[in-house]
PDB file of C-alpha atoms in Angstrom:
ATOM      1  CA  MET A   1     -19.456 -54.224  46.433  1.00 38.00           C
ATOM      2  CA  ASP A   2     -16.191 -53.324  44.725  1.00 48.00           C
ATOM      3  CA  LEU A   3     -14.297 -50.753  46.801  1.00 45.00           C
ATOM      4  CA  GLN A   4     -11.585 -48.775  45.033  1.00 54.00           C
ATOM      5  CA  LEU A   5      -8.816 -48.018  47.480  1.00 63.00           C
ATOM      6  CA  GLU A   6      -6.731 -45.849  45.171  1.00 84.00           C
ATOM      7  CA  PRO A   7      -8.442 -42.812  43.572  1.00 91.00           C
ATOM      8  CA  ASP A   8      -8.004 -41.969  39.924  1.00 93.00           C
ATOM      9  CA  VAL A   9      -6.976 -38.419  40.843  1.00 95.00           C
ATOM     10  CA  ALA A  10      -5.772 -37.026  44.171  1.00 95.00           C
ATOM     11  CA  PHE A  11      -5.457 -33.327  45.002  1.00 96.00           C
ATOM     12  CA  GLY A  12      -3.172 -32.052  47.726  1.00 92.00           C
ATOM     13  CA  VAL A  13      -1.430 -28.862  48.789  1.00 89.00           C
ATOM     14  CA  HIS A  14       2.305 -28.155  48.887  1.00 85.00           C
ATOM     15  CA  PRO A  15       3.453 -25.466  51.344  1.00 79.00           C
ATOM     16  CA  GLU A  16       5.516 -23.723  48.660  1.00 84.00           C
ATOM     17  CA  LEU A  17       4.058 -24.873  45.343  1.00 88.00           C
ATOM     18  CA  GLY A  18       0.366 -24.668  46.133  1.00 89.00           C
ATOM     19  CA  VAL A  19      -2.342 -27.039  44.931  1.00 92.00           C
ATOM     20  CA  ALA A  20      -1.033 -30.190  43.241  1.00 94.00           C
ATOM     21  CA  ALA A  21      -2.721 -33.124  41.513  1.00 95.00           C
ATOM     22  CA  ALA A  22      -1.478 -36.701  41.174  1.00 94.00           C
ATOM     23  CA  VAL A  23      -2.974 -39.279  38.802  1.00 94.00           C
ATOM     24  CA  ALA A  24      -3.144 -43.047  39.154  1.00 92.00           C
ATOM     25  CA  ASP A  25      -1.873 -43.733  35.630  1.00 90.00           C
ATOM     26  CA  GLU A  26      -1.107 -42.090  32.297  1.00 90.00           C
ATOM     27  CA  ARG A  27      -4.597 -42.083  30.812  1.00 92.00           C
ATOM     28  CA  PRO A  28      -4.856 -39.235  28.276  1.00 94.00           C
ATOM     29  CA  PHE A  29      -8.233 -38.141  29.652  1.00 95.00           C
ATOM     30  CA  LEU A  30      -6.725 -37.372  33.074  1.00 95.00           C
ATOM     31  CA  ASP A  31      -4.009 -35.239  31.504  1.00 94.00           C
ATOM     32  CA  GLU A  32      -6.515 -33.531  29.205  1.00 95.00           C
ATOM     33  CA  VAL A  33      -8.859 -32.478  32.013  1.00 95.00           C
ATOM     34  CA  LEU A  34      -6.066 -31.219  34.278  1.00 96.00           C
ATOM     35  CA  ARG A  35      -4.494 -29.175  31.491  1.00 95.00           C
ATOM     36  CA  LYS A  36      -7.909 -27.797  30.591  1.00 95.00           C
ATOM     37  CA  HIS A  37      -8.077 -26.433  34.157  1.00 95.00           C
ATOM     38  CA  HIS A  38      -4.567 -24.906  33.888  1.00 94.00           C
ATOM     39  CA  PHE A  39      -2.629 -27.636  35.711  1.00 96.00           C
ATOM     40  CA  ARG A  40       0.788 -28.342  34.186  1.00 95.00           C
ATOM     41  CA  TYR A  41       2.785 -31.513  34.623  1.00 94.00           C
ATOM     42  CA  SER A  42       6.120 -31.359  36.479  1.00 92.00           C
ATOM     43  CA  GLU A  43       8.402 -34.221  35.455  1.00 90.00           C
ATOM     44  CA  TYR A  44      10.700 -33.468  38.385  1.00 91.00           C
ATOM     45  CA  LEU A  45       7.954 -33.884  40.986  1.00 90.00           C
ATOM     46  CA  ASP A  46       5.724 -36.234  38.952  1.00 92.00           C
ATOM     47  CA  VAL A  47       2.626 -34.166  39.790  1.00 94.00           C
ATOM     48  CA  TYR A  48       0.495 -31.515  38.149  1.00 96.00           C
ATOM     49  CA  LEU A  49       0.742 -27.960  39.477  1.00 95.00           C
ATOM     50  CA  LEU A  50      -1.156 -24.724  39.001  1.00 94.00           C
ATOM     51  CA  PRO A  51       0.821 -21.558  38.125  1.00 91.00           C
ATOM     52  CA  SER A  52       2.637 -20.259  41.199  1.00 85.00           C
ATOM     53  CA  ASP A  53       0.758 -16.925  41.129  1.00 86.00           C
ATOM     54  CA  THR A  54      -2.722 -18.496  41.226  1.00 89.00           C
ATOM     55  CA  PRO A  55      -4.790 -16.830  44.004  1.00 86.00           C
ATOM     56  CA  HIS A  56      -6.008 -19.167  46.742  1.00 85.00           C
ATOM     57  CA  ASN A  57      -9.725 -18.847  45.987  1.00 82.00           C
ATOM     58  CA  GLN A  58      -9.139 -19.404  42.289  1.00 89.00           C
ATOM     59  CA  ALA A  59      -7.042 -22.496  43.039  1.00 91.00           C
ATOM     60  CA  VAL A  60      -9.822 -23.970  45.188  1.00 90.00           C
ATOM     61  CA  GLN A  61     -12.436 -23.234  42.518  1.00 90.00           C
ATOM     62  CA  THR A  62     -10.207 -24.731  39.824  1.00 93.00           C
ATOM     63  CA  MET A  63      -9.709 -27.920  41.843  1.00 94.00           C
ATOM     64  CA  ALA A  64     -13.466 -28.149  42.467  1.00 92.00           C
ATOM     65  CA  SER A  65     -14.255 -27.717  38.760  1.00 94.00           C
ATOM     66  CA  ALA A  66     -11.726 -30.359  37.739  1.00 95.00           C
ATOM     67  CA  SER A  67     -13.004 -32.735  40.434  1.00 95.00           C
ATOM     68  CA  ARG A  68     -16.577 -32.297  39.221  1.00 94.00           C
ATOM     69  CA  GLU A  69     -15.581 -33.125  35.650  1.00 95.00           C
ATOM     70  CA  PHE A  70     -13.734 -36.254  36.776  1.00 95.00           C
ATOM     71  CA  GLN A  71     -16.661 -37.402  38.894  1.00 94.00           C
ATOM     72  CA  GLU A  72     -19.154 -36.802  36.074  1.00 94.00           C
ATOM     73  CA  ALA A  73     -16.972 -39.142  33.992  1.00 94.00           C
ATOM     74  CA  GLY A  74     -17.303 -41.837  36.664  1.00 94.00           C
ATOM     75  CA  LEU A  75     -13.800 -41.418  38.108  1.00 94.00           C
ATOM     76  CA  SER A  76     -12.876 -41.327  41.785  1.00 94.00           C
ATOM     77  CA  VAL A  77     -11.308 -38.206  43.291  1.00 95.00           C
ATOM     78  CA  ALA A  78      -9.644 -37.589  46.657  1.00 94.00           C
ATOM     79  CA  ALA A  79      -8.700 -34.176  48.066  1.00 92.00           C
ATOM     80  CA  ASP A  80      -6.787 -33.024  51.123  1.00 90.00           C
ATOM     81  CA  PRO A  81      -9.108 -30.834  53.267  1.00 86.00           C
ATOM     82  CA  LYS A  82      -6.171 -28.474  53.884  1.00 84.00           C
ATOM     83  CA  ILE A  83      -6.590 -27.186  50.326  1.00 85.00           C
ATOM     84  CA  VAL A  84      -9.519 -24.998  51.348  1.00 82.00           C
ATOM     85  CA  ILE A  85      -7.606 -23.330  54.211  1.00 79.00           C
ATOM     86  CA  PRO A  86      -6.252 -19.972  52.953  1.00 77.00           C
ATOM     87  CA  GLN A  87      -2.915 -18.483  53.868  1.00 75.00           C
ATOM     88  CA  PRO A  88      -2.738 -16.287  57.010  1.00 74.00           C
ATOM     89  CA  ILE A  89      -3.726 -12.668  56.517  1.00 75.00           C
ATOM     90  CA  PRO A  90      -0.610 -10.436  56.378  1.00 77.00           C
ATOM     91  CA  ALA A  91       0.046  -8.322  59.468  1.00 75.00           C
ATOM     92  CA  PRO A  92       2.527  -5.537  60.359  1.00 80.00           C
ATOM     93  CA  ASP A  93       5.929  -6.479  61.749  1.00 79.00           C
ATOM     94  CA  GLY A  94       5.701  -7.592  65.343  1.00 77.00           C
ATOM     95  CA  VAL A  95       1.988  -8.390  65.094  1.00 75.00           C
ATOM     96  CA  PRO A  96       1.066 -12.089  64.849  1.00 76.00           C
ATOM     97  CA  ALA A  97      -0.652 -12.911  61.590  1.00 70.00           C
ATOM     98  CA  ARG A  98      -4.265 -13.939  62.054  1.00 68.00           C
ATOM     99  CA  SER A  99      -4.638 -17.534  61.013  1.00 67.00           C
ATOM    100  CA  THR A 100      -7.525 -18.209  58.674  1.00 67.00           C
ATOM    101  CA  GLN A 101      -9.839 -21.181  58.494  1.00 65.00           C
ATOM    102  CA  PRO A 102     -12.537 -22.238  56.065  1.00 64.00           C
ATOM    103  CA  ALA A 103     -15.972 -20.976  56.994  1.00 62.00           C
ATOM    104  CA  GLN A 104     -19.229 -22.549  55.950  1.00 67.00           C
ATOM    105  CA  SER A 105     -20.556 -20.799  52.889  1.00 78.00           C
ATOM    106  CA  LEU A 106     -23.812 -18.916  53.117  1.00 84.00           C
ATOM    107  CA  THR A 107     -25.148 -21.250  50.441  1.00 84.00           C
ATOM    108  CA  ALA A 108     -24.458 -24.243  52.689  1.00 82.00           C
ATOM    109  CA  LEU A 109     -26.048 -22.537  55.693  1.00 87.00           C
ATOM    110  CA  THR A 110     -29.097 -21.570  53.625  1.00 88.00           C
ATOM    111  CA  GLY A 111     -29.461 -25.181  52.551  1.00 88.00           C
ATOM    112  CA  GLN A 112     -29.170 -26.239  56.184  1.00 88.00           C
ATOM    113  CA  LEU A 113     -32.165 -24.061  57.089  1.00 90.00           C
ATOM    114  CA  HIS A 114     -34.370 -26.165  54.821  1.00 89.00           C
ATOM    115  CA  GLU A 115     -33.736 -29.194  57.052  1.00 88.00           C
ATOM    116  CA  LEU A 116     -34.485 -27.565  60.426  1.00 91.00           C
ATOM    117  CA  ARG A 117     -37.721 -27.535  62.434  1.00 91.00           C
ATOM    118  CA  ARG A 118     -36.786 -26.117  65.851  1.00 93.00           C
ATOM    119  CA  SER A 119     -36.203 -22.416  66.541  1.00 94.00           C
ATOM    120  CA  ALA A 120     -33.119 -23.248  68.612  1.00 92.00           C
ATOM    121  CA  ASP A 121     -31.531 -24.976  65.639  1.00 93.00           C
ATOM    122  CA  VAL A 122     -32.105 -21.934  63.431  1.00 93.00           C
ATOM    123  CA  ALA A 123     -30.563 -19.800  66.175  1.00 93.00           C
ATOM    124  CA  HIS A 124     -27.466 -21.992  66.030  1.00 92.00           C
ATOM    125  CA  VAL A 125     -27.152 -21.453  62.267  1.00 90.00           C
ATOM    126  CA  LEU A 126     -27.466 -17.695  62.751  1.00 91.00           C
ATOM    127  CA  SER A 127     -24.714 -17.818  65.362  1.00 90.00           C
ATOM    128  CA  GLU A 128     -22.373 -19.270  62.732  1.00 88.00           C
ATOM    129  CA  VAL A 129     -23.070 -16.341  60.399  1.00 90.00           C
ATOM    130  CA  HIS A 130     -21.801 -13.717  62.865  1.00 85.00           C
ATOM    131  CA  ASP A 131     -19.254 -15.862  64.738  1.00 83.00           C
ATOM    132  CA  LYS A 132     -16.260 -13.603  65.412  1.00 79.00           C
ATOM    133  CA  HIS A 133     -13.704 -16.226  64.372  1.00 74.00           C
ATOM    134  CA  HIS A 134     -15.051 -17.480  61.052  1.00 77.00           C
ATOM    135  CA  GLY A 135     -18.499 -15.966  60.519  1.00 86.00           C
ATOM    136  CA  ALA A 136     -19.535 -14.448  57.200  1.00 89.00           C
ATOM    137  CA  VAL A 137     -20.492 -11.064  58.704  1.00 91.00           C
ATOM    138  CA  PRO A 138     -17.166 -10.332  60.516  1.00 89.00           C
ATOM    139  CA  ASP A 139     -15.228 -11.624  57.511  1.00 89.00           C
ATOM    140  CA  LEU A 140     -17.183  -9.324  55.196  1.00 92.00           C
ATOM    141  CA  GLU A 141     -16.552  -6.368  57.506  1.00 93.00           C
ATOM    142  CA  GLU A 142     -12.806  -7.059  57.525  1.00 90.00           C
ATOM    143  CA  PHE A 143     -12.779  -7.521  53.753  1.00 92.00           C
ATOM    144  CA  ILE A 144     -14.461  -4.140  53.167  1.00 95.00           C
ATOM    145  CA  ASP A 145     -12.152  -2.406  55.668  1.00 94.00           C
ATOM    146  CA  THR A 146      -9.153  -3.892  53.843  1.00 93.00           C
ATOM    147  CA  ALA A 147     -10.545  -2.717  50.490  1.00 95.00           C
ATOM    148  CA  ALA A 148     -10.943   0.753  52.031  1.00 96.00           C
ATOM    149  CA  ALA A 149      -7.318   0.722  53.181  1.00 95.00           C
ATOM    150  CA  TRP A 150      -6.278  -0.238  49.642  1.00 95.00           C
ATOM    151  CA  CYS A 151      -8.158   2.756  48.222  1.00 96.00           C
ATOM    152  CA  GLU A 152      -6.652   5.120  50.808  1.00 95.00           C
ATOM    153  CA  ARG A 153      -3.174   3.862  49.920  1.00 94.00           C
ATOM    154  CA  LEU A 154      -3.613   5.443  46.480  1.00 95.00           C
ATOM    155  CA  ASP A 155      -3.201   8.772  48.304  1.00 94.00           C
ATOM    156  CA  THR A 156      -5.520  10.588  45.900  1.00 94.00           C
ATOM    157  CA  PRO A 157      -8.719  12.552  46.613  1.00 93.00           C
ATOM    158  CA  ASN A 158     -10.805   9.901  44.887  1.00 94.00           C
ATOM    159  CA  GLY A 159      -9.035   7.136  46.783  1.00 94.00           C
ATOM    160  CA  HIS A 160      -9.628   8.769  50.165  1.00 95.00           C
ATOM    161  CA  GLU A 161     -13.251   9.481  49.312  1.00 95.00           C
ATOM    162  CA  LEU A 162     -13.911   5.911  48.228  1.00 96.00           C
ATOM    163  CA  GLY A 163     -12.060   4.593  51.270  1.00 95.00           C
ATOM    164  CA  LEU A 164     -14.330   6.614  53.546  1.00 96.00           C
ATOM    165  CA  HIS A 165     -17.362   5.333  51.665  1.00 96.00           C
ATOM    166  CA  LEU A 166     -16.215   1.722  52.058  1.00 96.00           C
ATOM    167  CA  ARG A 167     -15.571   2.155  55.777  1.00 95.00           C
ATOM    168  CA  THR A 168     -19.113   3.474  56.140  1.00 96.00           C
ATOM    169  CA  ILE A 169     -20.345   0.329  54.410  1.00 96.00           C
ATOM    170  CA  ALA A 170     -18.249  -1.775  56.808  1.00 95.00           C
ATOM    171  CA  ARG A 171     -19.975  -0.058  59.748  1.00 95.00           C
ATOM    172  CA  HIS A 172     -23.341  -0.947  58.222  1.00 95.00           C
ATOM    173  CA  VAL A 173     -22.194  -4.565  58.007  1.00 94.00           C
ATOM    174  CA  ALA A 174     -21.248  -4.454  61.704  1.00 93.00           C
ATOM    175  CA  LEU A 175     -24.712  -3.074  62.479  1.00 94.00           C
ATOM    176  CA  LEU A 176     -26.210  -5.902  60.454  1.00 93.00           C
ATOM    177  CA  GLY A 177     -24.270  -8.351  62.618  1.00 92.00           C
ATOM    178  CA  ASP A 178     -25.701  -6.778  65.779  1.00 93.00           C
ATOM    179  CA  ARG A 179     -29.240  -7.099  64.432  1.00 94.00           C
ATOM    180  CA  LEU A 180     -28.641 -10.723  63.451  1.00 93.00           C
ATOM    181  CA  LEU A 181     -27.375 -11.374  66.973  1.00 93.00           C
ATOM    182  CA  THR A 182     -30.605  -9.942  68.384  1.00 94.00           C
ATOM    183  CA  ALA A 183     -32.643 -12.206  66.097  1.00 94.00           C
ATOM    184  CA  GLN A 184     -30.505 -15.192  67.057  1.00 94.00           C
ATOM    185  CA  LEU A 185     -31.055 -14.565  70.793  1.00 93.00           C
ATOM    186  CA  ASP A 186     -34.807 -14.225  70.217  1.00 94.00           C
ATOM    187  CA  LEU A 187     -34.892 -17.527  68.331  1.00 94.00           C
ATOM    188  CA  ALA A 188     -32.810 -19.249  71.000  1.00 93.00           C
ATOM    189  CA  VAL A 189     -35.489 -18.680  73.678  1.00 93.00           C
ATOM    190  CA  MET A 190     -38.443 -19.545  71.425  1.00 92.00           C
ATOM    191  CA  PRO A 191     -39.819 -23.055  72.081  1.00 91.00           C
ATOM    192  CA  ASP A 192     -41.569 -23.106  68.704  1.00 92.00           C
ATOM    193  CA  VAL A 193     -41.316 -26.027  66.294  1.00 93.00           C
ATOM    194  CA  THR A 194     -42.446 -26.119  62.654  1.00 91.00           C
ATOM    195  CA  PRO A 195     -45.660 -28.177  62.347  1.00 91.00           C
ATOM    196  CA  GLU A 196     -45.403 -31.507  60.595  1.00 88.00           C
ATOM    197  CA  ASN A 197     -47.924 -30.402  57.957  1.00 88.00           C
ATOM    198  CA  ALA A 198     -46.087 -27.131  57.161  1.00 88.00           C
ATOM    199  CA  PRO A 199     -45.229 -26.707  53.463  1.00 88.00           C
ATOM    200  CA  PRO A 200     -41.569 -27.129  52.466  1.00 88.00           C
ATOM    201  CA  LEU A 201     -39.474 -24.028  52.964  1.00 85.00           C
ATOM    202  CA  ALA A 202     -38.576 -24.105  49.277  1.00 85.00           C
ATOM    203  CA  GLU A 203     -42.237 -23.373  48.488  1.00 85.00           C
ATOM    204  CA  ALA A 204     -42.424 -20.356  50.797  1.00 81.00           C
ATOM    205  CA  PRO A 205     -42.717 -17.115  48.775  1.00 80.00           C
ATOM    206  CA  LEU A 206     -39.648 -14.908  49.030  1.00 75.00           C
ATOM    207  CA  PRO A 207     -39.738 -11.140  48.463  1.00 74.00           C
ATOM    208  CA  VAL A 208     -38.410  -9.737  45.214  1.00 73.00           C
ATOM    209  CA  ARG A 209     -34.984  -8.426  46.135  1.00 66.00           C
ATOM    210  CA  HIS A 210     -32.836  -5.546  44.917  1.00 60.00           C
ATOM    211  CA  ASP A 211     -35.110  -4.076  42.266  1.00 58.00           C
ATOM    212  CA  TRP A 212     -33.197  -0.820  42.722  1.00 51.00           C
ATOM    213  CA  LEU A 213     -29.757  -2.269  41.967  1.00 54.00           C
ATOM    214  CA  PRO A 214     -29.816  -1.804  38.148  1.00 56.00           C
ATOM    215  CA  THR A 215     -30.550   1.919  38.600  1.00 54.00           C
ATOM    216  CA  VAL A 216     -27.841   2.343  41.215  1.00 50.00           C
ATOM    217  CA  THR A 217     -25.340   0.441  39.093  1.00 52.00           C
ATOM    218  CA  HIS A 218     -26.118   2.586  36.035  1.00 52.00           C
ATOM    219  CA  THR A 219     -25.721   5.778  38.067  1.00 53.00           C
ATOM    220  CA  ALA A 220     -22.428   4.600  39.551  1.00 53.00           C
ATOM    221  CA  ARG A 221     -21.045   3.661  36.144  1.00 55.00           C
ATOM    222  CA  ALA A 222     -22.130   6.966  34.659  1.00 55.00           C
ATOM    223  CA  HIS A 223     -20.445   8.816  37.505  1.00 56.00           C
ATOM    224  CA  ALA A 224     -17.253   6.807  37.005  1.00 53.00           C
ATOM    225  CA  ALA A 225     -17.300   7.582  33.276  1.00 54.00           C
ATOM    226  CA  VAL A 226     -16.906  11.305  33.891  1.00 51.00           C
ATOM    227  CA  SER A 227     -14.729  11.126  37.030  1.00 53.00           C
ATOM    228  CA  SER A 228     -10.993  11.699  37.034  1.00 50.00           C
ATOM    229  CA  SER A 229      -8.762   8.680  36.657  1.00 47.00           C
ATOM    230  CA  PRO A 230      -5.057   7.920  36.012  1.00 47.00           C
ATOM    231  CA  ASN A 231      -5.912   8.160  32.306  1.00 44.00           C
ATOM    232  CA  ARG A 232      -7.810  11.422  32.714  1.00 45.00           C
ATOM    233  CA  PRO A 233      -6.342  13.748  35.376  1.00 46.00           C
ATOM    234  CA  GLU A 234      -8.606  16.084  37.270  1.00 47.00           C
ATOM    235  CA  GLY A 235      -9.518  19.238  35.404  1.00 46.00           C
ATOM    236  CA  VAL A 236      -9.409  17.572  31.971  1.00 44.00           C
ATOM    237  CA  ALA A 237     -12.800  17.554  30.300  1.00 46.00           C
ATOM    238  CA  PRO A 238     -14.142  14.262  28.930  1.00 48.00           C
ATOM    239  CA  ARG A 239     -13.993  13.694  25.187  1.00 46.00           C
ATOM    240  CA  PRO A 240     -17.131  14.521  23.191  1.00 44.00           C
ATOM    241  CA  ASP A 241     -17.708  10.828  22.451  1.00 47.00           C
ATOM    242  CA  GLU A 242     -17.918   9.982  26.175  1.00 46.00           C
ATOM    243  CA  ALA A 243     -21.575  10.255  27.105  1.00 47.00           C
ATOM    244  CA  ALA A 244     -22.634  12.078  30.234  1.00 46.00           C
ATOM    245  CA  PRO A 245     -25.123  10.482  32.623  1.00 47.00           C
ATOM    246  CA  HIS A 246     -28.627  10.347  31.220  1.00 46.00           C
ATOM    247  CA  GLY A 247     -30.583  13.431  32.106  1.00 44.00           C
ATOM    248  CA  ALA A 248     -27.587  15.376  33.456  1.00 46.00           C
ATOM    249  CA  GLY A 249     -27.299  18.174  30.895  1.00 45.00           C
ATOM    250  CA  SER A 250     -24.712  20.928  31.256  1.00 43.00           C
ATOM    251  CA  PRO A 251     -26.027  24.440  31.951  1.00 44.00           C
ATOM    252  CA  HIS A 252     -24.074  25.669  28.914  1.00 44.00           C
ATOM    253  CA  THR A 253     -24.926  22.805  26.596  1.00 43.00           C
ATOM    254  CA  PRO A 254     -28.569  22.044  25.898  1.00 42.00           C
ATOM    255  CA  ALA A 255     -29.539  18.388  25.909  1.00 42.00           C
ATOM    256  CA  ARG A 256     -29.999  16.930  22.452  1.00 39.00           C
ATOM    257  CA  THR A 257     -33.450  15.916  21.340  1.00 39.00           C
ATOM    258  CA  ARG A 258     -34.637  13.901  18.426  1.00 36.00           C
TER     259      ARG A 258
END
């Protein structure tokens, strides 16, 4: 077996310059793929770099997309695991910044469920979802609370209202975490094991989810269309060509019919 010790492309992370890529040689294909994914060559450093203002998540996704294209072409790729670790979350002066670490994606955990047979093992997976250090539920709660703080910082009636709405959603997420914890504890004490002749989990019927979302989304967009915004201060009526929500006729203006 022929082992290749040096990869065709290697991705790493620079503390100041972000994600960087180095190539084994000057093959045009390597340069073409990296430039296609917005990497630019630095003659001074002899590496490819993403733009300095690239958000962390976008940089990780870009590296993953480029790596996939290289691998599909039969090339070898190496990547520093530190790339997936985001920067610490900003904190007020005098308060230590909370260090971040990569959490397992819900997609990965869902895939893991398909391989498990014991209730205790499923309980362990659930514990990772609401783990207070890197679980998906606490991270989602913090994300929504931060989005609420952003809205409140607008210091407008709409901003404060939306901030309150988001904080209510964050509380629902916290409640969801408590209910998942209860389910996890129940599974942990169950001695049950999936029978050998049980059908694959992938064949188990799943309920149809979120049939109500299109209606809610339409209502929310319609509400936003007639709400005040920086481009339409409060008290200014919408233009005639801006449609009102379906079915919401004004008491002074009869709804049009065909």
